[in-house]
Coordinates of C-alpha atoms in Angstrom, one line a residue:
X74 CA 0.0 0.0 0.0
X75 CA 1.4 3.4 -1.0
X76 CA 1.7 6.2 1.6
X77 CA 1.9 9.9 1.0
X78 CA 4.8 12.1 2.2
X79 CA 2.8 13.3 5.3
X80 CA 2.1 9.8 6.4
X81 CA 5.7 8.7 5.8
X82 CA 7.0 11.6 7.8
X83 CA 4.7 10.8 10.7
X84 CA 5.4 7.0 10.6
X85 CA 9.2 7.8 10.7
X86 CA 8.8 10.2 13.6
X87 CA 6.6 7.8 15.6
X88 CA 9.0 4.9 14.9
X89 CA 12.1 6.9 15.9
X90 CA 10.4 8.2 19.1
X91 CA 8.7 5.0 20.4
X92 CA 10.1 3.7 23.6
X93 CA 7.4 1.5 25.1
X94 CA 4.6 -1.0 24.3
X95 CA 2.0 1.8 24.4
X96 CA 4.2 3.8 21.9
X97 CA 4.3 0.7 19.7
X98 CA 0.6 0.2 19.9
X99 CA 0.0 3.9 19.0
X100 CA 2.2 3.5 15.9
X101 CA 0.4 0.3 14.8
X102 CA -2.9 2.1 15.1
X103 CA -1.7 5.1 13.1
X104 CA -0.6 2.6 10.4
X105 CA -4.0 0.9 10.6
X106 CA -5.7 4.3 10.0
X107 CA -3.7 4.6 6.8
X108 CA -5.1 1.2 5.6
X109 CA -8.7 1.5 6.7
X110 CA -9.3 5.2 7.1
X111 CA -12.3 6.1 9.1
X112 CA -13.4 2.4 9.2
X113 CA -10.4 1.5 11.3
X114 CA -11.0 0.0 14.8
X115 CA -7.9 0.6 16.9
X116 CA -6.0 -2.4 18.2
X117 CA -6.3 -2.9 21.9
X118 CA -3.4 -3.7 24.3
X119 CA -5.2 -7.0 25.0
X120 CA -5.0 -7.9 21.3
X121 CA -1.4 -7.0 21.1
X122 CA -0.6 -9.0 24.2
X123 CA -2.3 -12.0 22.7
X124 CA -0.1 -12.1 19.6
X125 CA 3.2 -11.2 21.3
X126 CA 2.6 -14.0 23.8
X127 CA 1.1 -16.5 21.3
X128 CA 4.1 -18.9 21.4
X129 CA 4.2 -18.9 25.2
X130 CA 0.7 -20.3 25.5
X131 CA 0.4 -24.0 26.7
X132 CA 0.1 -26.4 23.8
X133 CA -3.5 -27.3 24.7
X134 CA -4.5 -23.6 24.7
X135 CA -2.7 -22.5 21.5
X136 CA -4.8 -21.3 18.6
X137 CA -3.6 -21.6 15.1
X138 CA -2.3 -18.3 13.8
X139 CA -1.8 -19.5 10.2
X140 CA -3.8 -21.4 7.6
X141 CA -1.6 -23.4 5.3
X142 CA -2.2 -24.5 1.7
X143 CA 0.1 -25.8 -1.0
X144 CA 0.7 -24.7 -4.6
X145 CA 2.3 -27.0 -7.1
X146 CA 5.5 -25.7 -8.8
X147 CA 6.7 -26.3 -12.3
X148 CA 9.0 -28.9 -11.0
X149 CA 6.1 -30.9 -9.7
X150 CA 7.0 -30.2 -6.1
X151 CA 4.8 -28.1 -3.8
X152 CA 5.3 -24.7 -2.2
X153 CA 3.6 -24.3 1.2
X154 CA 2.0 -20.9 1.8
X155 CA 1.3 -20.0 5.4
X156 CA -1.5 -17.4 5.4
X157 CA -2.0 -15.5 8.7
X158 CA -5.4 -15.6 10.3
X159 CA -7.5 -12.4 10.1
X160 CA -6.4 -10.9 13.4
X161 CA -2.7 -11.6 12.9
X162 CA -2.7 -10.4 9.3
X163 CA -4.0 -7.0 10.4
X164 CA -1.0 -6.6 12.8
X165 CA 1.4 -7.8 10.1
X166 CA -0.1 -5.6 7.4
X167 CA 0.3 -2.5 9.6
X168 CA 3.8 -3.6 10.5
X169 CA 4.6 -4.0 6.8
X170 CA 3.7 -0.4 6.1
X171 CA 5.9 0.8 9.0
X172 CA 8.9 -1.3 8.2
X173 CA 8.6 -0.5 4.4
X174 CA 8.6 3.2 5.3
X175 CA 11.8 2.9 7.5
X176 CA 13.8 0.6 5.2
X177 CA 14.6 1.0 1.5
X178 CA 15.8 -2.3 -0.1
X179 CA 19.2 -2.5 -1.8
X180 CA 19.2 -1.4 -5.5
X181 CA 19.9 -5.0 -6.6
X182 CA 16.8 -6.3 -4.9
X183 CA 13.7 -6.5 -7.1
X184 CA 11.3 -8.9 -5.4
X185 CA 8.5 -7.3 -3.4
X186 CA 9.9 -3.8 -3.9
X187 CA 7.5 -1.0 -4.6
X188 CA 8.0 0.3 -8.1
X189 CA 9.8 -2.8 -9.3
X190 CA 8.6 -6.0 -11.0
X191 CA 9.9 -9.2 -12.5
X192 CA 10.0 -7.2 -15.8
X193 CA 12.5 -4.7 -14.3
X194 CA 14.5 -7.6 -12.9
X195 CA 14.7 -9.4 -16.2
X196 CA 15.7 -6.2 -18.1
X197 CA 19.1 -6.4 -16.3
X198 CA 20.0 -9.5 -18.3
X199 CA 18.6 -8.9 -21.8
X200 CA 20.7 -9.7 -24.9
X201 CA 23.7 -11.3 -23.0
X202 CA 25.9 -14.1 -24.1
X203 CA 25.7 -15.7 -20.7
X204 CA 22.9 -15.8 -18.1
X205 CA 23.6 -17.6 -14.8
X206 CA 20.8 -18.5 -12.4
X207 CA 20.8 -19.9 -8.9
X208 CA 18.1 -20.2 -6.3
X209 CA 18.4 -20.1 -2.5
X210 CA 17.0 -23.1 -0.7
X211 CA 14.0 -22.6 1.6
X212 CA 14.4 -18.8 1.4
X213 CA 11.9 -17.5 4.0
X214 CA 12.3 -20.4 6.5
X215 CA 16.1 -19.9 6.3
X216 CA 15.5 -16.7 8.3
X217 CA 14.9 -17.5 12.0
X218 CA 13.6 -15.2 14.7
X219 CA 17.0 -14.5 16.1
X220 CA 18.2 -13.0 12.8
X221 CA 15.1 -10.9 12.6
X222 CA 15.6 -9.6 16.1
X223 CA 19.2 -8.8 15.4
X224 CA 18.5 -7.0 12.2
X225 CA 15.9 -4.8 13.8
X226 CA 18.5 -3.5 16.3
X227 CA 20.7 -1.9 13.7
X228 CA 20.3 0.8 11.1
X229 CA 17.9 2.0 9.8
X230 CA 15.6 0.5 12.5
X231 CA 17.9 1.1 15.5
X232 CA 15.7 -0.8 17.9
X233 CA 18.8 -1.8 19.9
X234 CA 19.5 1.7 21.3
X235 CA 17.8 1.0 24.6
X236 CA 16.3 -2.0 26.6
X237 CA 12.8 -0.7 26.0
X238 CA 13.4 -0.5 22.2
X239 CA 14.9 -4.0 22.3
X240 CA 11.7 -5.2 23.8
X241 CA 9.8 -3.7 20.9
X242 CA 12.1 -5.5 18.5
X243 CA 11.2 -8.7 20.3
X244 CA 7.5 -8.0 19.9
X245 CA 7.9 -7.5 16.2
X246 CA 10.0 -10.7 15.9
X247 CA 7.2 -12.7 17.6
X248 CA 4.4 -11.2 15.4
X249 CA 6.4 -11.9 12.2
X250 CA 7.8 -15.3 12.9
X251 CA 6.2 -18.7 13.7
X252 CA 7.4 -22.1 14.7
X253 CA 7.5 -24.7 12.0
X254 CA 9.5 -27.7 10.8
X255 CA 12.5 -26.6 8.8
X256 CA 15.7 -28.1 7.4
X257 CA 19.1 -27.1 8.8
X258 CA 22.5 -28.2 7.6
X259 CA 24.2 -29.8 10.6
X260 CA 27.6 -31.6 10.2
X261 CA 27.1 -31.6 6.4
X262 CA 23.7 -33.3 6.7
X263 CA 20.2 -31.8 6.3
X264 CA 18.3 -32.4 9.5
X265 CA 14.6 -31.5 10.2
X266 CA 13.9 -29.5 13.4
X267 CA 11.4 -27.0 14.8
X268 CA 12.4 -23.4 14.6
X269 CA 10.6 -20.0 14.7
X270 CA 11.1 -18.5 11.3
X271 CA 9.6 -16.1 8.7
X272 CA 6.7 -17.9 7.0
X273 CA 6.1 -17.6 3.3
X274 CA 2.7 -15.9 3.2
X275 CA 3.0 -13.3 5.9
X276 CA 3.0 -9.6 4.6
X277 CA 6.0 -8.8 6.7
X278 CA 8.3 -11.6 5.4
X279 CA 9.4 -9.9 2.1
X280 CA 10.5 -6.6 3.7
X281 CA 12.3 -8.4 6.5
X282 CA 14.1 -10.8 4.1
X283 CA 15.1 -7.9 1.9
X284 CA 16.5 -6.1 5.0
X285 CA 18.4 -9.2 6.1
X286 CA 19.7 -9.8 2.6
X287 CA 21.2 -6.2 2.4
X288 CA 24.7 -7.5 3.2
X289 CA 24.2 -10.4 0.8
X290 CA 23.2 -8.0 -2.0
X291 CA 26.1 -5.6 -1.2
X292 CA 28.7 -8.4 -1.3
X293 CA 27.3 -10.1 -4.4
X294 CA 27.2 -6.7 -6.1
X295 CA 30.9 -6.3 -5.3
X296 CA 31.5 -9.8 -6.6
X297 CA 29.7 -9.0 -9.9
X298 CA 31.7 -5.7 -10.3
X299 CA 35.0 -7.6 -9.7
X300 CA 34.2 -10.0 -12.5
X301 CA 32.4 -7.5 -14.8
X302 CA 29.0 -9.1 -14.5
X303 CA 25.4 -7.8 -14.0
X304 CA 23.7 -8.9 -10.8
X305 CA 20.1 -8.9 -9.5
X306 CA 18.0 -10.8 -6.9
X307 CA 14.3 -11.4 -7.0
X308 CA 13.5 -12.9 -3.6
X309 CA 15.4 -16.3 -3.7
X310 CA 16.1 -16.1 -7.4
X311 CA 19.7 -14.8 -8.1
X312 CA 20.9 -13.9 -11.6
X313 CA 24.3 -12.9 -13.0
X314 CA 24.8 -12.1 -16.7
X315 CA 27.6 -11.0 -19.0
X316 CA 28.9 -10.9 -22.5
X317 CA 32.1 -12.8 -21.5
X318 CA 32.9 -16.0 -19.6
X319 CA 36.6 -15.6 -18.9
X320 CA 38.5 -13.9 -16.1
X321 CA 42.1 -13.1 -15.6
X322 CA 43.1 -14.1 -12.1
X323 CA 45.8 -12.7 -9.9
X324 CA 48.6 -14.5 -11.8
X325 CA 47.3 -13.2 -15.1
X326 CA 46.0 -16.6 -16.2
X327 CA 42.6 -16.7 -17.8
X328 CA 39.9 -19.0 -16.3
X329 CA 36.2 -19.5 -16.9
X330 CA 33.8 -17.7 -14.7
X331 CA 30.6 -19.8 -14.7
X332 CA 32.3 -23.1 -13.9
X333 CA 32.2 -25.3 -10.8
X334 CA 35.1 -24.5 -8.5
X335 CA 36.2 -21.5 -10.5
X336 CA 37.3 -18.4 -8.5
X337 CA 33.9 -16.9 -9.1
X338 CA 32.0 -20.0 -8.0
X339 CA 34.1 -20.4 -4.8
X340 CA 33.6 -16.8 -3.8
X341 CA 29.9 -16.9 -4.6
X342 CA 29.3 -19.9 -2.4
X343 CA 31.4 -18.5 0.4
X344 CA 29.4 -15.3 0.4
X345 CA 26.0 -17.1 0.4
X346 CA 27.1 -19.5 3.1
X347 CA 28.4 -16.6 5.3
X348 CA 24.9 -15.1 5.2
X349 CA 23.4 -18.4 6.4
X350 CA 21.8 -19.2 3.0
X351 CA 22.3 -22.3 0.9
X352 CA 22.2 -22.8 -2.9
X353 CA 19.5 -25.1 -4.3
X354 CA 21.9 -27.2 -6.5
X355 CA 19.0 -28.4 -8.7
X356 CA 18.4 -24.8 -9.8
X357 CA 21.9 -23.9 -10.8
X358 CA 22.1 -23.3 -14.6
X359 CA 24.1 -21.5 -17.2
X360 CA 22.1 -20.3 -20.2
X361 CA 24.1 -19.4 -23.3
X362 CA 23.2 -17.3 -26.3
X363 CA 21.6 -19.4 -29.0
X364 CA 19.5 -21.2 -26.5
X365 CA 16.5 -20.1 -24.5
X366 CA 17.6 -17.7 -21.7
X367 CA 15.1 -17.3 -18.9
X368 CA 15.0 -15.0 -15.8
X369 CA 12.2 -15.3 -13.3
X370 CA 10.1 -17.0 -15.9
X371 CA 10.6 -14.5 -18.6
X372 CA 12.6 -14.8 -21.8
X373 CA 15.5 -12.4 -22.1
X374 CA 17.4 -13.4 -25.3
X375 CA 16.6 -10.2 -27.3
X376 CA 13.9 -8.5 -25.2
X377 CA 11.8 -9.3 -22.1
X378 CA 9.1 -11.6 -23.3
X379 CA 6.8 -14.4 -22.1
X380 CA 7.7 -18.0 -23.2
X381 CA 6.0 -19.0 -26.5
X382 CA 4.2 -21.8 -24.7
X383 CA 2.5 -19.2 -22.4
X384 CA 0.8 -17.5 -25.4
X385 CA 0.2 -20.8 -27.2
X386 CA -1.7 -22.2 -24.2
X387 CA -3.7 -19.0 -23.6
X388 CA -4.7 -18.9 -27.2
X389 CA -5.6 -22.6 -27.1
X390 CA -7.9 -22.2 -24.1
X391 CA -9.7 -19.3 -25.7
X392 CA -10.1 -21.3 -28.9
X393 CA -11.6 -24.2 -26.9
X394 CA -14.2 -21.9 -25.5
X395 CA -15.0 -20.5 -28.9
X396 CA -15.3 -23.8 -30.7
X397 CA -16.4 -26.4 -28.1
X398 CA -18.5 -24.5 -25.7
X399 CA -17.9 -24.0 -22.0
X400 CA -18.5 -27.6 -20.6
X401 CA -16.3 -29.4 -23.1
X402 CA -13.6 -26.6 -23.0
X403 CA -13.6 -26.8 -19.2
X404 CA -12.9 -30.5 -19.3
X405 CA -9.9 -30.0 -21.5
X406 CA -8.8 -27.1 -19.4
X407 CA -8.8 -29.3 -16.2
X408 CA -6.7 -31.9 -18.0
X409 CA -4.1 -29.5 -19.3
X410 CA -3.9 -27.0 -16.5
X411 CA -5.7 -27.7 -13.3
X412 CA -4.0 -31.0 -12.7
X413 CA -0.6 -29.3 -12.5
X414 CA -1.7 -26.0 -10.9
X415 CA -4.2 -27.3 -8.3
X416 CA -4.2 -25.5 -5.0
X417 CA -4.9 -28.1 -2.3
X418 CA -8.2 -27.4 -0.6
X419 CA -9.3 -24.8 -3.1
X420 CA -11.8 -26.9 -5.1
X421 CA -12.0 -26.6 -8.9
X422 CA -10.4 -23.5 -10.5
X423 CA -12.5 -21.1 -12.5
X424 CA -11.4 -21.1 -16.2
X425 CA -12.6 -17.6 -16.9
X426 CA -10.7 -16.2 -13.9
X427 CA -7.5 -18.1 -14.7
X428 CA -7.6 -16.8 -18.3
X429 CA -8.3 -13.3 -17.1
X430 CA -5.4 -13.5 -14.7
X431 CA -3.0 -14.7 -17.5
X432 CA -4.2 -11.9 -19.8
X433 CA -3.3 -9.4 -17.1
X434 CA 0.1 -11.0 -16.8
X435 CA 0.6 -10.9 -20.6
X436 CA -0.4 -7.2 -20.5
X437 CA 2.2 -6.5 -17.8
X438 CA 5.0 -8.2 -19.8
X439 CA 4.1 -7.1 -23.3
X440 CA 2.2 -3.8 -22.7
X441 CA -1.4 -2.9 -23.4
X442 CA -0.5 -1.8 -27.0
X443 CA 0.9 -5.2 -28.0
X444 CA -1.1 -6.7 -30.9
X445 CA -1.1 -10.3 -29.4
X446 CA -2.5 -9.1 -26.1
X447 CA -5.1 -6.8 -27.8
X448 CA -6.4 -9.7 -30.0
X449 CA -6.6 -12.3 -27.3
X450 CA -8.2 -9.8 -24.9
X451 CA -10.9 -8.9 -27.5
X452 CA -11.7 -12.6 -28.1
X453 CA -11.9 -13.2 -24.4
X454 CA -14.1 -10.2 -23.7
X455 CA -16.5 -11.4 -26.4
X456 CA -16.7 -14.8 -24.8
X457 CA -17.2 -13.4 -21.4
X458 CA -20.0 -11.2 -22.6
X459 CA -21.8 -14.0 -24.5
X460 CA -21.5 -16.5 -21.6
X461 CA -23.8 -14.4 -19.4
X462 CA -25.2 -10.9 -20.1
X463 CA -24.1 -9.8 -16.6
X464 CA -20.7 -11.3 -16.8
X465 CA -17.9 -9.3 -15.0
X466 CA -14.7 -10.7 -13.6
X467 CA -15.5 -9.3 -10.2
X468 CA -19.2 -10.5 -10.2
X469 CA -19.2 -13.8 -12.1
X470 CA -22.4 -15.8 -11.7
X471 CA -21.3 -19.2 -10.3
X472 CA -24.1 -21.2 -12.0
X473 CA -23.1 -19.9 -15.4
X474 CA -19.5 -20.9 -15.2
X475 CA -18.6 -23.7 -12.9
X476 CA -21.0 -25.3 -10.5
X477 CA -24.4 -25.1 -9.0
X478 CA -22.7 -25.1 -5.6
X479 CA -22.2 -21.4 -4.8
X480 CA -20.0 -22.2 -1.8
X481 CA -17.6 -24.2 -3.9
X482 CA -17.6 -21.6 -6.6
X483 CA -16.9 -18.7 -4.2
X484 CA -14.0 -20.7 -2.6
X485 CA -12.5 -21.4 -6.0
X486 CA -12.9 -17.8 -7.1
X487 CA -11.3 -16.5 -3.9
X488 CA -8.2 -18.7 -4.1
X489 CA -7.8 -18.0 -7.8
X490 CA -8.0 -14.3 -7.2
X491 CA -5.6 -14.5 -4.3
X492 CA -3.0 -16.3 -6.4
X493 CA -3.6 -14.1 -9.4
X494 CA -3.1 -11.0 -7.2
X495 CA 0.0 -12.5 -5.6
X496 CA 1.6 -13.2 -9.0
X497 CA 0.7 -9.8 -10.6
X498 CA 0.5 -7.3 -7.8
X499 CA 2.6 -8.7 -5.0
X500 CA 2.3 -10.6 -1.7
X501 CA 0.9 -7.6 0.3
X502 CA -2.1 -7.1 -1.8
X503 CA -2.7 -10.9 -2.0
X504 CA -2.7 -11.1 1.8
X505 CA -5.1 -8.2 2.1
X506 CA -7.4 -10.0 -0.3
X507 CA -7.1 -13.2 1.7
X508 CA -7.9 -11.3 4.9
X509 CA -11.1 -9.9 3.4
X510 CA -12.3 -13.4 2.5
X511 CA -11.9 -14.9 6.0

């Protein structure tokens, strides 16, 4: 959520001056007024006490603070999203505005940064001879509560300046982290254990990981400059690119850059390990010119573009609706799409909503003047209009599109909308939408 200059100034002032729980509560309520305006009901001290003491409650009295669901990834594996319950997400959403006002991410960070997108990230690596991608393993759960607390104590948050402010840092830590089963590398073996970490799905996790990754971004930027490379990070997705793949070492001897155990590779791994992250070895890949080069799901060979398969599939689904009617088209849609994209617990996806979301994504990548987008959007709008006279994406009639079960339809619509918003508009807006459906 965007804030104006007056609001930013007041948030910064209140954050700098707060020195007690009541000051912290006052700041949270000011942030809440920014989100909800006159409709905002102030947080009470009792509510704040509940969430900052949630993990201290006896096991038989603990109430779940998160709802978990899984999304299938392209690899076939699943990604678990931990969505905060309504009460907790209100605190986290207010905190997110506060923390985002105080902290500005490193220039090389593009994920979950206001004014930046996957398109901006991909532009750094267009038309290069070499594009080198790595992923960080278990990105959000890699950050435990202790690291969050420590980061909040130094600039620009400076919550370590007094014992009272350290207590506020502890409150923020508890609100933003939750115990879950994670993997940790112990004696060169991955071991499962319970730890309080940043969950993927909380509105506060992106800004806190960006803050914690500031040193990582600074060091990897320095590494890229040393080897003459371009560097960017989109959450856990790290990319380097260049026109060259050789480097003259200290002795003057040339060696390859993007090669296992090269000087670059060793230093890259040392930096990542020093920041308590680990490389997902299955996601390390070097993409050379002449072959498809991809960054955060976008093609970057000559310009930022969607993969050909993306448009081909979108065009195919629209054609199915035009030529076979909704029922038959929906059966084909489920076979080709829903089986791989199913969100556990969400029921059957809505074909119209999925297509509309993919068109919005296509518009973001190609622009609203792109001929492919304009033609596909026109065909889709015609289909939507003819399916039901009152058809609108926001007010689809469930009986006309999926099921006679209104409850199942609404559940499907909600989850599809949430995922669509998360992909196209960011995690914060997706979490706000999730909250409104609880």
